[in-house]
């Protein structure tokens, strides 16, 4: 009888619809030089119902390596970070929600260098010379016209910029969203420390389908200049993203998504500063119940040097 009850419970889970199955991975550009810009989480067209609450705990473990120069400039980024984010959302009224994200950032040399080199070798991807650097070192340094504009070597564990957000349902498949970034991080350690904001639209083109879901998003971000590299920081940044997911069974979905933003800096010809950013993420979502789901994914830099080489995403969501 106990075995039969367990089997029935498992089959019930596999057959039941998952409330959390239709949103995107909560990922973005996690580069060290992107934290002065308000880059929101795109891809959620669902606004909470009045009185409904949602909780999230996310870990984004990223590794980046850039070592490039020209006649006027040189840039070295050899860094690893873990962003641990607690998120909360509250349905405030019909079609309206508010929320907050509080991040803890751990930066340093890390331990993923060897893992990433093996990953790149397995898929035929370039290492960009990272194999020539001592392993597990931390350095972010930018020199222009003989002047050192950025030089960070100290590891840190501290809060990043807190984000306040709001969502408004325009239709069942379209949400208008806004985010305000507060300067609670430390700019001197590249943990944020600037005020910014973003507005954008999330649209689910698969809302009428049963097993498919996804998003098309577009918006804009506006930011104050940081103390470090603020003279080269672009205040206005364009945002966009597309994603698609497929439910193999109601309790298991596969997700692929691609997010972009226009370049974050000006006055440079180095790719890491002058290029737009593009991040390709893919992985799966396991729904343990209608209200609890686990995201497991990886993210790669598609436009080289402007985003981390490799990121691991783990997200636990309850609604």
PDB file of N, CA and C in Angstrom, residues 140-179:
ATOM      1  N   UNK A 140      41.617  43.017 -11.883  1.00  0.00           N
ATOM      2  CA  UNK A 140      40.881  43.805 -12.859  1.00  0.00           C
ATOM      3  C   UNK A 140      41.647  45.112 -13.009  1.00  0.00           C
ATOM      4  N   UNK A 141      42.267  45.306 -14.188  1.00  0.00           N
ATOM      5  CA  UNK A 141      43.142  46.469 -14.385  1.00  0.00           C
ATOM      6  C   UNK A 141      42.934  47.041 -15.785  1.00  0.00           C
ATOM      7  N   UNK A 142      42.771  48.363 -15.843  1.00  0.00           N
ATOM      8  CA  UNK A 142      42.591  49.052 -17.121  1.00  0.00           C
ATOM      9  C   UNK A 142      43.528  50.251 -17.152  1.00  0.00           C
ATOM     10  N   UNK A 143      44.355  50.317 -18.192  1.00  0.00           N
ATOM     11  CA  UNK A 143      45.317  51.400 -18.381  1.00  0.00           C
ATOM     12  C   UNK A 143      45.034  52.045 -19.730  1.00  0.00           C
ATOM     13  N   UNK A 144      44.947  53.396 -19.741  1.00  0.00           N
ATOM     14  CA  UNK A 144      44.698  54.128 -20.977  1.00  0.00           C
ATOM     15  C   UNK A 144      45.631  55.330 -21.050  1.00  0.00           C
ATOM     16  N   UNK A 145      46.349  55.446 -22.158  1.00  0.00           N
ATOM     17  CA  UNK A 145      47.292  56.543 -22.383  1.00  0.00           C
ATOM     18  C   UNK A 145      48.280  56.675 -21.224  1.00  0.00           C
ATOM     19  N   UNK A 146      48.732  55.530 -20.729  1.00  0.00           N
ATOM     20  CA  UNK A 146      49.721  55.513 -19.661  1.00  0.00           C
ATOM     21  C   UNK A 146      49.174  55.758 -18.276  1.00  0.00           C
ATOM     22  N   UNK A 147      47.870  55.979 -18.147  1.00  0.00           N
ATOM     23  CA  UNK A 147      47.252  56.246 -16.844  1.00  0.00           C
ATOM     24  C   UNK A 147      46.416  55.049 -16.414  1.00  0.00           C
ATOM     25  N   UNK A 148      46.649  54.587 -15.190  1.00  0.00           N
ATOM     26  CA  UNK A 148      45.879  53.471 -14.643  1.00  0.00           C
ATOM     27  C   UNK A 148      44.544  53.991 -14.135  1.00  0.00           C
ATOM     28  N   UNK A 149      43.469  53.626 -14.825  1.00  0.00           N
ATOM     29  CA  UNK A 149      42.129  54.087 -14.473  1.00  0.00           C
ATOM     30  C   UNK A 149      41.388  53.107 -13.576  1.00  0.00           C
ATOM     31  N   UNK A 150      41.825  51.857 -13.569  1.00  0.00           N
ATOM     32  CA  UNK A 150      41.151  50.833 -12.775  1.00  0.00           C
ATOM     33  C   UNK A 150      42.175  49.800 -12.347  1.00  0.00           C
ATOM     34  N   UNK A 151      42.207  49.516 -11.042  1.00  0.00           N
ATOM     35  CA  UNK A 151      43.170  48.538 -10.538  1.00  0.00           C
ATOM     36  C   UNK A 151      42.599  47.919  -9.259  1.00  0.00           C
ATOM     37  N   UNK A 152      41.969  46.766  -9.398  1.00  0.00           N
ATOM     38  CA  UNK A 152      41.342  46.070  -8.271  1.00  0.00           C
ATOM     39  C   UNK A 152      41.949  44.679  -8.168  1.00  0.00           C
ATOM     40  N   UNK A 153      42.531  44.388  -7.014  1.00  0.00           N
ATOM     41  CA  UNK A 153      43.147  43.085  -6.788  1.00  0.00           C
ATOM     42  C   UNK A 153      42.633  42.384  -5.531  1.00  0.00           C
ATOM     43  N   UNK A 154      41.838  43.077  -4.729  1.00  0.00           N
ATOM     44  CA  UNK A 154      41.403  42.530  -3.444  1.00  0.00           C
ATOM     45  C   UNK A 154      40.098  41.758  -3.581  1.00  0.00           C
ATOM     46  N   UNK A 155      40.101  40.517  -3.092  1.00  0.00           N
ATOM     47  CA  UNK A 155      38.865  39.741  -3.037  1.00  0.00           C
ATOM     48  C   UNK A 155      37.908  40.377  -2.036  1.00  0.00           C
ATOM     49  N   UNK A 156      36.626  40.070  -2.174  1.00  0.00           N
ATOM     50  CA  UNK A 156      35.653  40.691  -1.278  1.00  0.00           C
ATOM     51  C   UNK A 156      34.424  39.812  -1.141  1.00  0.00           C
ATOM     52  N   UNK A 157      33.729  40.011  -0.023  1.00  0.00           N
ATOM     53  CA  UNK A 157      32.409  39.433   0.218  1.00  0.00           C
ATOM     54  C   UNK A 157      31.555  40.528   0.823  1.00  0.00           C
ATOM     55  N   UNK A 158      30.589  41.002   0.045  1.00  0.00           N
ATOM     56  CA  UNK A 158      29.807  42.158   0.495  1.00  0.00           C
ATOM     57  C   UNK A 158      28.509  42.215  -0.315  1.00  0.00           C
ATOM     58  N   UNK A 159      27.593  43.080   0.131  1.00  0.00           N
ATOM     59  CA  UNK A 159      26.338  43.242  -0.588  1.00  0.00           C
ATOM     60  C   UNK A 159      26.554  44.033  -1.873  1.00  0.00           C
ATOM     61  N   UNK A 160      25.821  43.665  -2.903  1.00  0.00           N
ATOM     62  CA  UNK A 160      25.777  44.440  -4.126  1.00  0.00           C
ATOM     63  C   UNK A 160      24.634  45.435  -4.082  1.00  0.00           C
ATOM     64  N   UNK A 161      24.255  45.933  -5.235  1.00  0.00           N
ATOM     65  CA  UNK A 161      23.189  46.928  -5.314  1.00  0.00           C
ATOM     66  C   UNK A 161      21.810  46.268  -5.192  1.00  0.00           C
ATOM     67  N   UNK A 162      21.040  46.713  -4.212  1.00  0.00           N
ATOM     68  CA  UNK A 162      19.669  46.224  -4.032  1.00  0.00           C
ATOM     69  C   UNK A 162      18.800  46.742  -5.179  1.00  0.00           C
ATOM     70  N   UNK A 163      17.885  45.903  -5.648  1.00  0.00           N
ATOM     71  CA  UNK A 163      17.018  46.265  -6.766  1.00  0.00           C
ATOM     72  C   UNK A 163      15.548  46.197  -6.346  1.00  0.00           C
ATOM     73  N   UNK A 164      14.833  47.277  -6.605  1.00  0.00           N
ATOM     74  CA  UNK A 164      13.387  47.326  -6.397  1.00  0.00           C
ATOM     75  C   UNK A 164      12.719  47.190  -7.760  1.00  0.00           C
ATOM     76  N   UNK A 165      11.659  46.404  -7.844  1.00  0.00           N
ATOM     77  CA  UNK A 165      11.026  46.194  -9.136  1.00  0.00           C
ATOM     78  C   UNK A 165       9.508  46.185  -9.017  1.00  0.00           C
ATOM     79  N   UNK A 166       8.875  46.423 -10.162  1.00  0.00           N
ATOM     80  CA  UNK A 166       7.411  46.437 -10.238  1.00  0.00           C
ATOM     81  C   UNK A 166       6.993  45.890 -11.590  1.00  0.00           C
ATOM     82  N   UNK A 167       5.821  45.235 -11.615  1.00  0.00           N
ATOM     83  CA  UNK A 167       5.300  44.686 -12.845  1.00  0.00           C
ATOM     84  C   UNK A 167       3.831  45.017 -13.010  1.00  0.00           C
ATOM     85  N   UNK A 168       3.419  45.259 -14.258  1.00  0.00           N
ATOM     86  CA  UNK A 168       2.041  45.621 -14.568  1.00  0.00           C
ATOM     87  C   UNK A 168       1.565  44.766 -15.740  1.00  0.00           C
ATOM     88  N   UNK A 169       0.509  44.024 -15.545  1.00  0.00           N
ATOM     89  CA  UNK A 169      -0.023  43.154 -16.596  1.00  0.00           C
ATOM     90  C   UNK A 169      -0.825  43.982 -17.598  1.00  0.00           C
ATOM     91  N   UNK A 170      -0.371  44.003 -18.841  1.00  0.00           N
ATOM     92  CA  UNK A 170      -1.111  44.675 -19.904  1.00  0.00           C
ATOM     93  C   UNK A 170      -2.116  43.732 -20.545  1.00  0.00           C
ATOM     94  N   UNK A 171      -1.732  42.464 -20.657  1.00  0.00           N
ATOM     95  CA  UNK A 171      -2.587  41.366 -21.088  1.00  0.00           C
ATOM     96  C   UNK A 171      -2.077  40.124 -20.383  1.00  0.00           C
ATOM     97  N   UNK A 172      -2.715  38.998 -20.600  1.00  0.00           N
ATOM     98  CA  UNK A 172      -2.252  37.763 -19.975  1.00  0.00           C
ATOM     99  C   UNK A 172      -0.859  37.377 -20.456  1.00  0.00           C
ATOM    100  N   UNK A 173      -0.478  37.821 -21.665  1.00  0.00           N
ATOM    101  CA  UNK A 173       0.807  37.423 -22.236  1.00  0.00           C
ATOM    102  C   UNK A 173       1.810  38.572 -22.331  1.00  0.00           C
ATOM    103  N   UNK A 174       1.486  39.760 -21.820  1.00  0.00           N
ATOM    104  CA  UNK A 174       2.398  40.902 -21.895  1.00  0.00           C
ATOM    105  C   UNK A 174       2.451  41.606 -20.539  1.00  0.00           C
ATOM    106  N   UNK A 175       3.676  41.878 -20.077  1.00  0.00           N
ATOM    107  CA  UNK A 175       3.866  42.643 -18.844  1.00  0.00           C
ATOM    108  C   UNK A 175       4.803  43.816 -19.118  1.00  0.00           C
ATOM    109  N   UNK A 176       4.472  44.952 -18.526  1.00  0.00           N
ATOM    110  CA  UNK A 176       5.377  46.100 -18.497  1.00  0.00           C
ATOM    111  C   UNK A 176       6.054  46.110 -17.141  1.00  0.00           C
ATOM    112  N   UNK A 177       7.383  46.213 -17.146  1.00  0.00           N
ATOM    113  CA  UNK A 177       8.131  46.108 -15.890  1.00  0.00           C
ATOM    114  C   UNK A 177       9.113  47.271 -15.725  1.00  0.00           C
ATOM    115  N   UNK A 178       9.439  47.564 -14.467  1.00  0.00           N
ATOM    116  CA  UNK A 178      10.379  48.629 -14.140  1.00  0.00           C
ATOM    117  C   UNK A 178      11.257  48.176 -12.983  1.00  0.00           C
ATOM    118  N   UNK A 179      12.494  48.648 -12.971  1.00  0.00           N
ATOM    119  CA  UNK A 179      13.436  48.296 -11.914  1.00  0.00           C
ATOM    120  C   UNK A 179      14.264  49.520 -11.527  1.00  0.00           C
TER     121      UNK A 179
END
